[in-house]
Short mmCIF file of C-alpha atoms in Angstrom, two decimals:
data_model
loop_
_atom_site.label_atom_id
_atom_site.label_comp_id
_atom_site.label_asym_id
_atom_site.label_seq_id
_atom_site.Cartn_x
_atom_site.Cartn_y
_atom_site.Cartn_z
CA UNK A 270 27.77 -0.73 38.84
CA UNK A 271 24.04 0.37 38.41
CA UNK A 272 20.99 -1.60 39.63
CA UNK A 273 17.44 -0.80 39.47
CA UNK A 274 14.68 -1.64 41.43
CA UNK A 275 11.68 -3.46 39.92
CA UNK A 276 8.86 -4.37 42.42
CA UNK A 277 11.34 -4.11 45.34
CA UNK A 278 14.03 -6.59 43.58
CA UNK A 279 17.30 -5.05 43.32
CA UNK A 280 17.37 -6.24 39.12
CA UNK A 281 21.50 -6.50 38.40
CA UNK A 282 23.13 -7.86 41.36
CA UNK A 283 21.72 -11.54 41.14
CA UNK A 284 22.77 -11.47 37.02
CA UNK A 285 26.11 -9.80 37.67
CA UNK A 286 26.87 -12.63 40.44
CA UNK A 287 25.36 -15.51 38.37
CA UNK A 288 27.69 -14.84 35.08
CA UNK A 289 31.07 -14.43 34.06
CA UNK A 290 32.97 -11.11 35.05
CA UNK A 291 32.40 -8.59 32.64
CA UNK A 292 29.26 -10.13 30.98
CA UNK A 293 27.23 -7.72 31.96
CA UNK A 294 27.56 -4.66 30.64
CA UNK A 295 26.07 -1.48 32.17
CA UNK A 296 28.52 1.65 31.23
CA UNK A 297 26.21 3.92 29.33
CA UNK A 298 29.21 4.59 26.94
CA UNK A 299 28.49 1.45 25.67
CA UNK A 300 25.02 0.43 26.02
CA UNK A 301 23.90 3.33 24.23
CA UNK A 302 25.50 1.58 21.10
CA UNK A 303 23.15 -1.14 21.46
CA UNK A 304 19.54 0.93 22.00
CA UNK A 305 19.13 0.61 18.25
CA UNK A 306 19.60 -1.07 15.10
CA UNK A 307 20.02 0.20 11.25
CA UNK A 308 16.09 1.06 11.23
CA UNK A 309 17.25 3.79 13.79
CA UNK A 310 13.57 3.91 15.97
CA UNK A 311 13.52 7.39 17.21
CA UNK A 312 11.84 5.27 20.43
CA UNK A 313 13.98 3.42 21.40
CA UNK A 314 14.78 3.02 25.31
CA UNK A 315 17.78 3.06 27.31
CA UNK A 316 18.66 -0.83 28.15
CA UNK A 317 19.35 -1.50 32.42
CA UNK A 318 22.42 -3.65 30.93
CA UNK A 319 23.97 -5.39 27.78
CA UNK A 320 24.74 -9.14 28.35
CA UNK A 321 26.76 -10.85 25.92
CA UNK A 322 26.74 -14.43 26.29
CA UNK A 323 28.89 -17.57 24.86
CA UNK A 324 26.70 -20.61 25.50
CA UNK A 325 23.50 -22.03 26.00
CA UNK A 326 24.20 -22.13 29.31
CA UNK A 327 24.51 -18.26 29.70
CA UNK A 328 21.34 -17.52 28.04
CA UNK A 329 19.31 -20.18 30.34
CA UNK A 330 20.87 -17.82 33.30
CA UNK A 331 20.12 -14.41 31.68
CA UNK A 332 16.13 -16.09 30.80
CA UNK A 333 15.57 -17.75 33.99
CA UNK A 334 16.33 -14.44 35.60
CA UNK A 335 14.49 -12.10 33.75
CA UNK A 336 10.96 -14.06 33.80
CA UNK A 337 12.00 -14.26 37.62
CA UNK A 338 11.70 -10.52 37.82
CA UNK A 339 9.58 -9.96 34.47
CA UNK A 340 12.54 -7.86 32.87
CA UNK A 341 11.80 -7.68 28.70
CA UNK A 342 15.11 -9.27 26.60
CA UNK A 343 15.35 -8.06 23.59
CA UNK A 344 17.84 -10.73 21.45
CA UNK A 345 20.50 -8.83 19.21
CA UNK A 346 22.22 -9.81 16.68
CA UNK A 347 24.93 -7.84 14.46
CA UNK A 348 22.35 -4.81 14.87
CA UNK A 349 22.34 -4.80 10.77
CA UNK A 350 17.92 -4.65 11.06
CA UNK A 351 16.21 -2.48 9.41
CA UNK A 352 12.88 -3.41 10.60
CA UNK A 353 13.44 -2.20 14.34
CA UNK A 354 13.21 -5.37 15.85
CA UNK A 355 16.51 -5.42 18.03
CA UNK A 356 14.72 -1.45 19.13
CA UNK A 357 16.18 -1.64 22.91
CA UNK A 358 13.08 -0.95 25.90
CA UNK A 359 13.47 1.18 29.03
CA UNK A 360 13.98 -0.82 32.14
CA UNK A 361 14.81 -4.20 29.55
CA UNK A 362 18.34 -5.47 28.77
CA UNK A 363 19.79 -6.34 25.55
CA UNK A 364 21.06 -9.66 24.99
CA UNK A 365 23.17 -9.55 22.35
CA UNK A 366 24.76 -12.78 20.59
CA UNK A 367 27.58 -11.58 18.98
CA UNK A 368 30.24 -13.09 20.97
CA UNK A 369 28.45 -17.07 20.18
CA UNK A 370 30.81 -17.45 17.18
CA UNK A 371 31.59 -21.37 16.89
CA UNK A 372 31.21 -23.49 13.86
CA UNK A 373 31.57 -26.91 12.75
CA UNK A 374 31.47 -28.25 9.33
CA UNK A 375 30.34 -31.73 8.63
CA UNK A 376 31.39 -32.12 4.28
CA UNK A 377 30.09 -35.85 4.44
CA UNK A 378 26.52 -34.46 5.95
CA UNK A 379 27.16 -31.28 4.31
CA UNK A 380 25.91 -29.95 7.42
CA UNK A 381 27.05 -27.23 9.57
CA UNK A 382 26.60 -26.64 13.35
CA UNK A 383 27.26 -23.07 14.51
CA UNK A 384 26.25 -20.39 16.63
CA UNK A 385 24.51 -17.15 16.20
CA UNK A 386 26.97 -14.36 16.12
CA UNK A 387 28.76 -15.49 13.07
CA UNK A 388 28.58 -13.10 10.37
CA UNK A 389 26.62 -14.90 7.03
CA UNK A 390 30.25 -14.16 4.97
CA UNK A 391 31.90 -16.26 7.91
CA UNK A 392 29.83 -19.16 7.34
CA UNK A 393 30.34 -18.87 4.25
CA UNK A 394 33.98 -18.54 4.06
CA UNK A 395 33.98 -21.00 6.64
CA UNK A 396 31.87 -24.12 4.47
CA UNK A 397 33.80 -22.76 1.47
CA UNK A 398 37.01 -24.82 2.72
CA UNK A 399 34.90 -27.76 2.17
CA UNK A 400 34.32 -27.03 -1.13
CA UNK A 401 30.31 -25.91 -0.07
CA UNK A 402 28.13 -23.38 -0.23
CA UNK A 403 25.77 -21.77 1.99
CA UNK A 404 23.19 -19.90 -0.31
CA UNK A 405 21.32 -17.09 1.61
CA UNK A 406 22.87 -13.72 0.59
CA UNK A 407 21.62 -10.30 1.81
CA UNK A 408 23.38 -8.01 0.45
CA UNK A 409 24.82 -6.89 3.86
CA UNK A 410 26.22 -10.38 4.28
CA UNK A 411 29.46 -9.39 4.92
CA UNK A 412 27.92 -7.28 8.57
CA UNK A 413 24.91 -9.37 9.45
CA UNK A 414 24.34 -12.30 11.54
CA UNK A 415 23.28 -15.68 10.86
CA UNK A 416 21.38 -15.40 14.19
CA UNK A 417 19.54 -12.07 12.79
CA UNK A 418 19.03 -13.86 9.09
CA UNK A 419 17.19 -16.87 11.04
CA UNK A 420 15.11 -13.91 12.83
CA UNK A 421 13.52 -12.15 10.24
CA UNK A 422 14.09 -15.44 7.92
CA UNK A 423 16.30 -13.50 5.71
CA UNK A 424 16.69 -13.58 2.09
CA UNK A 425 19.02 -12.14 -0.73
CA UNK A 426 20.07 -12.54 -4.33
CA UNK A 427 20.05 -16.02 -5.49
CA UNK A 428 17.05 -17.19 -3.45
CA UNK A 429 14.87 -16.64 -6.59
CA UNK A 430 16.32 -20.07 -7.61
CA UNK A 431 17.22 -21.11 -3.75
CA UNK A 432 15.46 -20.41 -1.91
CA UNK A 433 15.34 -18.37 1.55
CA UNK A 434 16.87 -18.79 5.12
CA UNK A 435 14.16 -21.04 6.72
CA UNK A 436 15.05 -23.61 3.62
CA UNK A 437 18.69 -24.15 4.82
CA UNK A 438 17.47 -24.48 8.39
CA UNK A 439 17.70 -28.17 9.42
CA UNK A 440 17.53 -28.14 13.45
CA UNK A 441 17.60 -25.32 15.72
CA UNK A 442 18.95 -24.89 19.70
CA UNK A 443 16.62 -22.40 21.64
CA UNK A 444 16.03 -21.40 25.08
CA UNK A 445 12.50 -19.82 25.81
CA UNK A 446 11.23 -17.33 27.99
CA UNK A 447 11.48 -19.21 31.12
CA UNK A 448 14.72 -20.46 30.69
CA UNK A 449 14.34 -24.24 29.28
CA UNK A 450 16.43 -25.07 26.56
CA UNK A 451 15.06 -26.97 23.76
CA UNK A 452 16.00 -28.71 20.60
CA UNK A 453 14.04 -28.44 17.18
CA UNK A 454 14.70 -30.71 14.29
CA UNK A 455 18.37 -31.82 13.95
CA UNK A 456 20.47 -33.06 10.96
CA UNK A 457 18.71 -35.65 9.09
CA UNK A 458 17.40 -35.21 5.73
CA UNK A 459 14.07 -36.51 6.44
CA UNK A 460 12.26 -36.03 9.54
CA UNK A 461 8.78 -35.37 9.93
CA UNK A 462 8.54 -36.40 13.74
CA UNK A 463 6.00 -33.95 15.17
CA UNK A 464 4.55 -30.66 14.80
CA UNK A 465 7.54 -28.12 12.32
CA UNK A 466 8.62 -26.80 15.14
CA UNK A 467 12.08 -25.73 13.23
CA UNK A 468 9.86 -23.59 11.21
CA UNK A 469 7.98 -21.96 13.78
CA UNK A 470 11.00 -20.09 15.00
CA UNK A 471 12.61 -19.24 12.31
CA UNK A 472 11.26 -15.73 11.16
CA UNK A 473 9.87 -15.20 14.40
CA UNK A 474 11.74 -11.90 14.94
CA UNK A 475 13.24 -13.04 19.04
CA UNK A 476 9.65 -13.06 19.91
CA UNK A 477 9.56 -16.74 21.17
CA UNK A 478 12.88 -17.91 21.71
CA UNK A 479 16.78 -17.28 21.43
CA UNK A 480 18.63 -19.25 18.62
CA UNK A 481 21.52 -20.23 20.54
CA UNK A 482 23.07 -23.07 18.09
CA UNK A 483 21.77 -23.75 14.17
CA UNK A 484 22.42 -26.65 11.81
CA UNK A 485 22.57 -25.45 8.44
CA UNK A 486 22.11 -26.94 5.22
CA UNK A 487 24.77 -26.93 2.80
CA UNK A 488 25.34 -27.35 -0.91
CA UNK A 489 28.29 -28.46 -3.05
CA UNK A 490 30.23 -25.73 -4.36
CA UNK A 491 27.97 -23.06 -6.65
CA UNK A 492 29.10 -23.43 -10.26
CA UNK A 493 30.51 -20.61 -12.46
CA UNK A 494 27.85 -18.18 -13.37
CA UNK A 495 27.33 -16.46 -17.02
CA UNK A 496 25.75 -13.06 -15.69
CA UNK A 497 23.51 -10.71 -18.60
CA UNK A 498 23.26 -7.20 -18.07
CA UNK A 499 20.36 -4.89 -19.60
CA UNK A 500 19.44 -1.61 -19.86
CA UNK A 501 16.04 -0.30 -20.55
CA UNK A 502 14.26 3.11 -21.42
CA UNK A 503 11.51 2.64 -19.43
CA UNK A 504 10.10 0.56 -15.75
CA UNK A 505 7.80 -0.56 -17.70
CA UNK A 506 9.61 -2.70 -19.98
CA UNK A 507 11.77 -3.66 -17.72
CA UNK A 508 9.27 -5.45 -15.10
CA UNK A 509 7.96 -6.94 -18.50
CA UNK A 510 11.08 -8.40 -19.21
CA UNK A 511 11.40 -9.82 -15.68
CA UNK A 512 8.29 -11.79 -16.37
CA UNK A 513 9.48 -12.89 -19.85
CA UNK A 514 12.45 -14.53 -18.19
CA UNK A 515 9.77 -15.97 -15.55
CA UNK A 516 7.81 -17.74 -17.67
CA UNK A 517 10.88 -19.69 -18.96
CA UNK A 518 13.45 -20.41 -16.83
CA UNK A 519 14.31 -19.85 -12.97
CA UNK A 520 17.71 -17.83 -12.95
CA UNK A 521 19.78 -17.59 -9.97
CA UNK A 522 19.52 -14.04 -10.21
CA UNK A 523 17.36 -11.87 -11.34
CA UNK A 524 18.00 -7.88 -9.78
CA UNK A 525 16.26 -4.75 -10.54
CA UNK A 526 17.57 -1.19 -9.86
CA UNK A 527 16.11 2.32 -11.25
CA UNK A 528 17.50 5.21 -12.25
CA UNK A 529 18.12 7.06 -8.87
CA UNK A 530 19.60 3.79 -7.45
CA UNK A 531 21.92 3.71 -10.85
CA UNK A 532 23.05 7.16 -10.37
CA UNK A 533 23.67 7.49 -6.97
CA UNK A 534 25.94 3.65 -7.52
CA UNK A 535 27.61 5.45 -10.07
CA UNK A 536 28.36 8.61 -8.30
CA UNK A 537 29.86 6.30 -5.83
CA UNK A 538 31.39 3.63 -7.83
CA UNK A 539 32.50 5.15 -11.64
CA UNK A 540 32.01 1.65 -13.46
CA UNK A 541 30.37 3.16 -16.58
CA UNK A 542 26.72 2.41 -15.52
CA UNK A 543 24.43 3.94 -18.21
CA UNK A 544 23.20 7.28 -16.28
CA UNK A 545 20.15 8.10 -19.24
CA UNK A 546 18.82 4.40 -18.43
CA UNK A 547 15.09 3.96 -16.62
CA UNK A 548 16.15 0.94 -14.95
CA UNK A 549 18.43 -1.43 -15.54
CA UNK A 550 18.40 -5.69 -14.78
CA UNK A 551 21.22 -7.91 -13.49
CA UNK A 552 20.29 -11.86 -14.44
CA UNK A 553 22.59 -14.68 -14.07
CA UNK A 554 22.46 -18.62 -14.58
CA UNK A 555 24.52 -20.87 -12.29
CA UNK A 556 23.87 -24.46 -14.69
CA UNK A 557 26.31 -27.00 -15.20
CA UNK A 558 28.52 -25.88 -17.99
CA UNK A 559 27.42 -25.31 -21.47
CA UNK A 560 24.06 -24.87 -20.02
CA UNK A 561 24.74 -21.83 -18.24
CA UNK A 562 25.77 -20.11 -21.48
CA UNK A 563 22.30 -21.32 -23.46
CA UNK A 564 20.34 -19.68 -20.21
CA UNK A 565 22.41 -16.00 -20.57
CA UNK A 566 21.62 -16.35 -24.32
CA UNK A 567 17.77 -16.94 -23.88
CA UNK A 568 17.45 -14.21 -20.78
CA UNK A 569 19.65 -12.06 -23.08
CA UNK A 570 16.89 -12.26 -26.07
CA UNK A 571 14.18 -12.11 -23.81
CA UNK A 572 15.61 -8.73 -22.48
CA UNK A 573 16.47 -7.44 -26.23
CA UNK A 574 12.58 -8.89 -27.52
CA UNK A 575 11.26 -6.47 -24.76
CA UNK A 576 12.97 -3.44 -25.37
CA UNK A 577 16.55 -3.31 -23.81
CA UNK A 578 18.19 -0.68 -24.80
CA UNK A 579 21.51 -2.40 -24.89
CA UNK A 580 22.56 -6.31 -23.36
CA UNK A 581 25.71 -7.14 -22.03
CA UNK A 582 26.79 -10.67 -21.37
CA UNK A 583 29.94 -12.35 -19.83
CA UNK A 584 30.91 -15.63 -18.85
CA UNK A 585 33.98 -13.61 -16.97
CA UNK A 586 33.23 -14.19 -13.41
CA UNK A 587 34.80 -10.96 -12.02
CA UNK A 588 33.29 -9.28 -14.87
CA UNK A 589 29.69 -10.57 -13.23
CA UNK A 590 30.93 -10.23 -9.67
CA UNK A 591 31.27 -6.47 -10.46
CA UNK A 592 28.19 -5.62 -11.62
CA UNK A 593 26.78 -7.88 -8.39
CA UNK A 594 28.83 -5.68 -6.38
CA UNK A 595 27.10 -2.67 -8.00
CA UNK A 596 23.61 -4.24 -6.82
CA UNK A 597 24.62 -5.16 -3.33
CA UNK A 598 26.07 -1.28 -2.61
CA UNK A 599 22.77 0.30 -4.21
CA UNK A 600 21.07 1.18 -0.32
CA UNK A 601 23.95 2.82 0.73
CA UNK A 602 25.03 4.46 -2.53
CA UNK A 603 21.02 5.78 -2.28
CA UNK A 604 21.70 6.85 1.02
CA UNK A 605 24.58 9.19 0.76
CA UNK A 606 21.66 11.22 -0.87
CA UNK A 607 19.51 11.65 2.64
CA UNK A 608 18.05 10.00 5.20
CA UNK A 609 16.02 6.73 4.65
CA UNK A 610 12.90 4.75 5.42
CA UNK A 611 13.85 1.55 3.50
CA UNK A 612 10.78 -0.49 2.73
CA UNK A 613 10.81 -4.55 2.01
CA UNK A 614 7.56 -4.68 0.26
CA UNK A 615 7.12 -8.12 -1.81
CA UNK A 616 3.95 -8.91 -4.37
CA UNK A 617 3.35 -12.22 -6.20
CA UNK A 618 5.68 -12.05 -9.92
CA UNK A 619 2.65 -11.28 -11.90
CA UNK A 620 2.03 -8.13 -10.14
CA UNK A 621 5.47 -6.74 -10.12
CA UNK A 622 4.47 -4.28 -12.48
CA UNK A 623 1.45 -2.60 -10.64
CA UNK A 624 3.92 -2.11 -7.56
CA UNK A 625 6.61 -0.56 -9.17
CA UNK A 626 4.17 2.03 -11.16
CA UNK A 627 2.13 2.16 -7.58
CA UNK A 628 5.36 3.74 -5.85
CA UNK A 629 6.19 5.59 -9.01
CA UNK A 630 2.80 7.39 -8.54
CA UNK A 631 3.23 7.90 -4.21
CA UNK A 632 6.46 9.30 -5.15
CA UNK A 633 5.24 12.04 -7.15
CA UNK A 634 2.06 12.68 -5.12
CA UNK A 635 4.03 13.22 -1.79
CA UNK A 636 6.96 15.13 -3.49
CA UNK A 637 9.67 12.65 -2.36
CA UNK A 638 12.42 11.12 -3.92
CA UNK A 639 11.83 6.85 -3.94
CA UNK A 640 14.41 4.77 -5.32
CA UNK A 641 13.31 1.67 -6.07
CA UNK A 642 15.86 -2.12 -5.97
CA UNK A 643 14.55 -5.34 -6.14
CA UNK A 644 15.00 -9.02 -6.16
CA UNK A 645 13.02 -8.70 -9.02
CA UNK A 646 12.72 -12.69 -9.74
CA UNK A 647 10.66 -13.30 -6.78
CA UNK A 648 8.90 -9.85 -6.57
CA UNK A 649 10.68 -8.57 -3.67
CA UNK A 650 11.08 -5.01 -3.66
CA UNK A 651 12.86 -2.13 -1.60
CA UNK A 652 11.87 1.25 -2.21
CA UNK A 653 14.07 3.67 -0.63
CA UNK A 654 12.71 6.68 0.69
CA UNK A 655 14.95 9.72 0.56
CA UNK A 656 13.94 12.56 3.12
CA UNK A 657 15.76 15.56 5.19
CA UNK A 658 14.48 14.75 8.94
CA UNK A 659 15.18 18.34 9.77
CA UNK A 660 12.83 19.41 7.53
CA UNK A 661 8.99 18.60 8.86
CA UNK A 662 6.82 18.40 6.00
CA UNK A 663 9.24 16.39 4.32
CA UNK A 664 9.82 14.18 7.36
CA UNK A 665 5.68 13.79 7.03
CA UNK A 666 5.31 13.25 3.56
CA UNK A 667 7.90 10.31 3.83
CA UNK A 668 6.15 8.99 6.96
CA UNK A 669 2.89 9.11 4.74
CA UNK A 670 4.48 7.49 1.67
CA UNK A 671 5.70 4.40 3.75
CA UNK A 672 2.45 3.62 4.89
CA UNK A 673 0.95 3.99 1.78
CA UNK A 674 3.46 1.51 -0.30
CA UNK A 675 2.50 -1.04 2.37
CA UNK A 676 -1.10 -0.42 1.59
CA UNK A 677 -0.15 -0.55 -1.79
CA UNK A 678 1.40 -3.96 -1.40
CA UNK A 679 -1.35 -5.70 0.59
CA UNK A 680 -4.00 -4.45 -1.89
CA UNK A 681 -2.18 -6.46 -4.39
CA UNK A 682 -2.20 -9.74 -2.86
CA UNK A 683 1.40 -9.00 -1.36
CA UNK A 684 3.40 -8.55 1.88
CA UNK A 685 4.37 -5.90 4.11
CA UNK A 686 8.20 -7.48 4.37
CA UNK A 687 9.86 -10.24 2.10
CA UNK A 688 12.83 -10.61 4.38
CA UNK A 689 13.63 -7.56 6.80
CA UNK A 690 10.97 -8.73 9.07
CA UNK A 691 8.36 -6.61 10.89
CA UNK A 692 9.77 -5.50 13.69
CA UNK A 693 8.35 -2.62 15.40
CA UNK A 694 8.35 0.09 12.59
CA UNK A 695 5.71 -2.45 10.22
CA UNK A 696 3.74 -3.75 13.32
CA UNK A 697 0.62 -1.31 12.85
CA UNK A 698 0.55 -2.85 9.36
CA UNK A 699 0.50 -6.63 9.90
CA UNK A 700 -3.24 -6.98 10.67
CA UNK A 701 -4.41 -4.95 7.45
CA UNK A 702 -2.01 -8.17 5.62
CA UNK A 703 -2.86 -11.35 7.54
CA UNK A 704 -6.39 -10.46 9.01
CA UNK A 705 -7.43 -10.85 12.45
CA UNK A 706 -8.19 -14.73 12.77
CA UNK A 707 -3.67 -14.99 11.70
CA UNK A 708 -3.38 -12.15 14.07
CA UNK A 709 -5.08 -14.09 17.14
CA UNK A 710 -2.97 -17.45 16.28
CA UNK A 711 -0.09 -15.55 16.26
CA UNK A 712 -0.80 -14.20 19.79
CA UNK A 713 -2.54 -17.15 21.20
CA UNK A 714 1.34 -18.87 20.10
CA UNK A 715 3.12 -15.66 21.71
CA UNK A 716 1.17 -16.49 25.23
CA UNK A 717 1.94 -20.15 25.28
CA UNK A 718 5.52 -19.73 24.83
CA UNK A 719 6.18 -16.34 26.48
CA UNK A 720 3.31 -15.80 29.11
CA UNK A 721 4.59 -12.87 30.55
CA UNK A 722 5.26 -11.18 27.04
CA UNK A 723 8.96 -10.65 28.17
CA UNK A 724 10.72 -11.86 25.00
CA UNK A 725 11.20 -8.51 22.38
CA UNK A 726 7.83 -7.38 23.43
CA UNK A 727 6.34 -4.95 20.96
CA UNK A 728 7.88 -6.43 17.96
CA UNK A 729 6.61 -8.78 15.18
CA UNK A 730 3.18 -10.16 16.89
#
């Protein structure tokens, strides 16, 4: 067993004593697999312990004794970030959630109660049986956590026409800094009862709470989709063509991916993507029967009036599925090809086009590659930075070309993340984007909630 001292306390014993057997984790075997998540923070620390709690109750032990002794907590969830906010701290512990895996479905409500660790596939194979749907899709749902998706308020591919993860976020269970365990909005469909507390902690990257039970909003069963496929010669046309749809209709997707991220998918995947194509865009309409069809056909001639190359349509749903698929495996198909910084830069729609020529242009003028995916419907964008870190120049240049997309986006009206949250690898950033009268609310909320700035400190705020 290893303790530390901290201002003369010996720091484990009382936790070890306090929890379960085996709670507390301190082999260095293991804990080392928890000092980072998927953003891979070349500083993060070496964690006193990993706790893995199963209940409110567990959490209001681990809190009360770390503001005793001023230990930092940083919360963990599946460790999918890519943001570095679950970056473990020297001298801190890691609380990780991924053993709070309860749910309950309520079809009448269409309301589910669960816990954090959960995978989002899990809830929503779970709601599924009840012939509902919970909408918020990253496209790592199948490995992240509904507790990480409330942290950085997570989005995915249909929230162009659903919306995001605060919007399916009826009530909340959360114990602060000091231990209390609180209650935030609840299952009714109308409730405007005080301040939106709910909201306040959703996004708020661990920094003023731990999410230890959500009730989720549900809806019925998605209908069948009719999915369009386009191709286009140039970026150009094809952020036109996102707008063209815009202006019409609200699909339930609307995805963008460029030529490196076609390539390296088809490298991987061998579906006959077109490899000579600039970019290519995945749309799809979820409507109530025929109507679904008469959307495809109107995004389909919107694509061909602005210079598709070639439109595919289906109605087939594994047909569409597959070509979803294609989109959700683009990061890792991209980073087969090197090392990446992965970006989460977002712009209002009308401006889509200036970002995606923007990166074009700090692509070429720091010599890197920079794939670029999007939720294009809601002018969300990833570009992917490819780069050798054993090579320094290169390692620079990339380091040089992240900042500069982020100064990119805020110069045109936009924001430094969309959905991955800030975490500690976008925090220098943040100011430049909400200026410094946000900046001093955001603290001056920080303080009143976690005084002694033990709750993921360095992250977010």
């Amino acid at each position: 067993m290893i303790t530390r001292s901290i201002g003369g306390v010996s720091t484990l014993d009382g936790l070890i004593a306090d929890l379960p057997d085996g709670m507390v984790v301190t082999d260095p075997a293991i804990t080392d697999g928890y000092r980072q998540d998927r953003a891979l923070d070349p500083a993060a620390g070496k964690p006193l312990a990993v706790v893995r709690p199963l209940t409110t109750e567990h959490v209001q032990t681990i809190m009360r004794w770390a503001s005793a002794h001023r230990v930092p907590v940083v919360p963990r969830g599946a460790g999918s970030g890519l943001s570095g906010g679950a970056t473990a701290i020297d001298e801190g512990i890691v609380l990780s959630t991924e053993k709070m895996r309860d749910i309950t479905v309520d079809p009448v409500t269409r309301t589910a109660v669960c816990q954090p660790g959960l995978f989002n596939a899990e809830v929503k194979k779970a709601v599924a049986q009840h012939n509902l749907w919970y909408p918020p899709d990253p496209s790592s749902f199948e490995i992240c956590s509904i507790g990480g998706n409330i942290a950085t308020n997570a989005g995915g591919l249909c929230c162009v026409k659903y919306g995001v993860t605060t919007d399916y976020v009826m009530g909340l269970q959360i114990v602060l800094a000091d231990g209390t365990a609180v209650r935030v909005g609840g299952p009714r469909l109308k409730d405007v009862a005080g301040l939106s507390l709910t909201k306040l902690f959703v996004g708020s990257e661990g920094t003023l709470g731990i999410v230890t039970e959500i009730t989720l909003r549900l809806l019925p069963k998605q209908h069948r989709s009719s999915t369009v496929v386009a191709n286009f010669a140039t970026v150009e046309a094809a952020t036109e063509a996102v707008l063209g749809v815009a202006c019409q209709m609200r699909p339930s997707m609307l995805e963008f991916m460029d030529a490196v991220a076609i390539n390296a998918v088809e490298d991987k995947l061998k579906m006959g993507l077109d490899r000579d194509a600039a970019a290519m865009l995945l749309a799809a309409s979820d409507e109530r029967g025929r109507s679904a069809a008469e959307d495809a056909e109107m995004i389909a001639g919107v694509f061909a009036e602005k210079g598709a190359t070639d439109v595919f349509s289906t109605d087939d749903p594994d047909e569409g599925e597959a070509f979803v698929a294609a989109r959700r495996f683009a990061i890792p198909a991209v980073e087969a090809k090197g090392t990446l910084l992965l970006e989460d830069v977002g712009v209002p729609l009308p401006r889509i086009g200036d970002l995606v020529g923007g990166v074009a242009r700090i692509a070429a003028d720091r010599d890197v590659m920079i794939s670029l995916i999007a939720h294009a419907g809601d002018g969300n964008t990833h570009p992917l930075i490819v780069y050798d870190p054993s090579d320094a120049a290169m390692a620079e240049r990339a380091d040089r070309a992240f900042g500069e997309i982020m100064d990119l986006a805020i110069g045109l009206g936009g924001t430094i993340t969309g959905e991955h949250g800030v975490g500690r690898l976008k925090r220098p950033w943040l100011a430049n984007q909400i200026g410094p009268e946000a900046m001093e609310l955001n603290r001056r909320i920080k303080a009143a909630l976690d005084p002694e700035n033990i709750l993921n400190p360095g992250a977010a705020i």
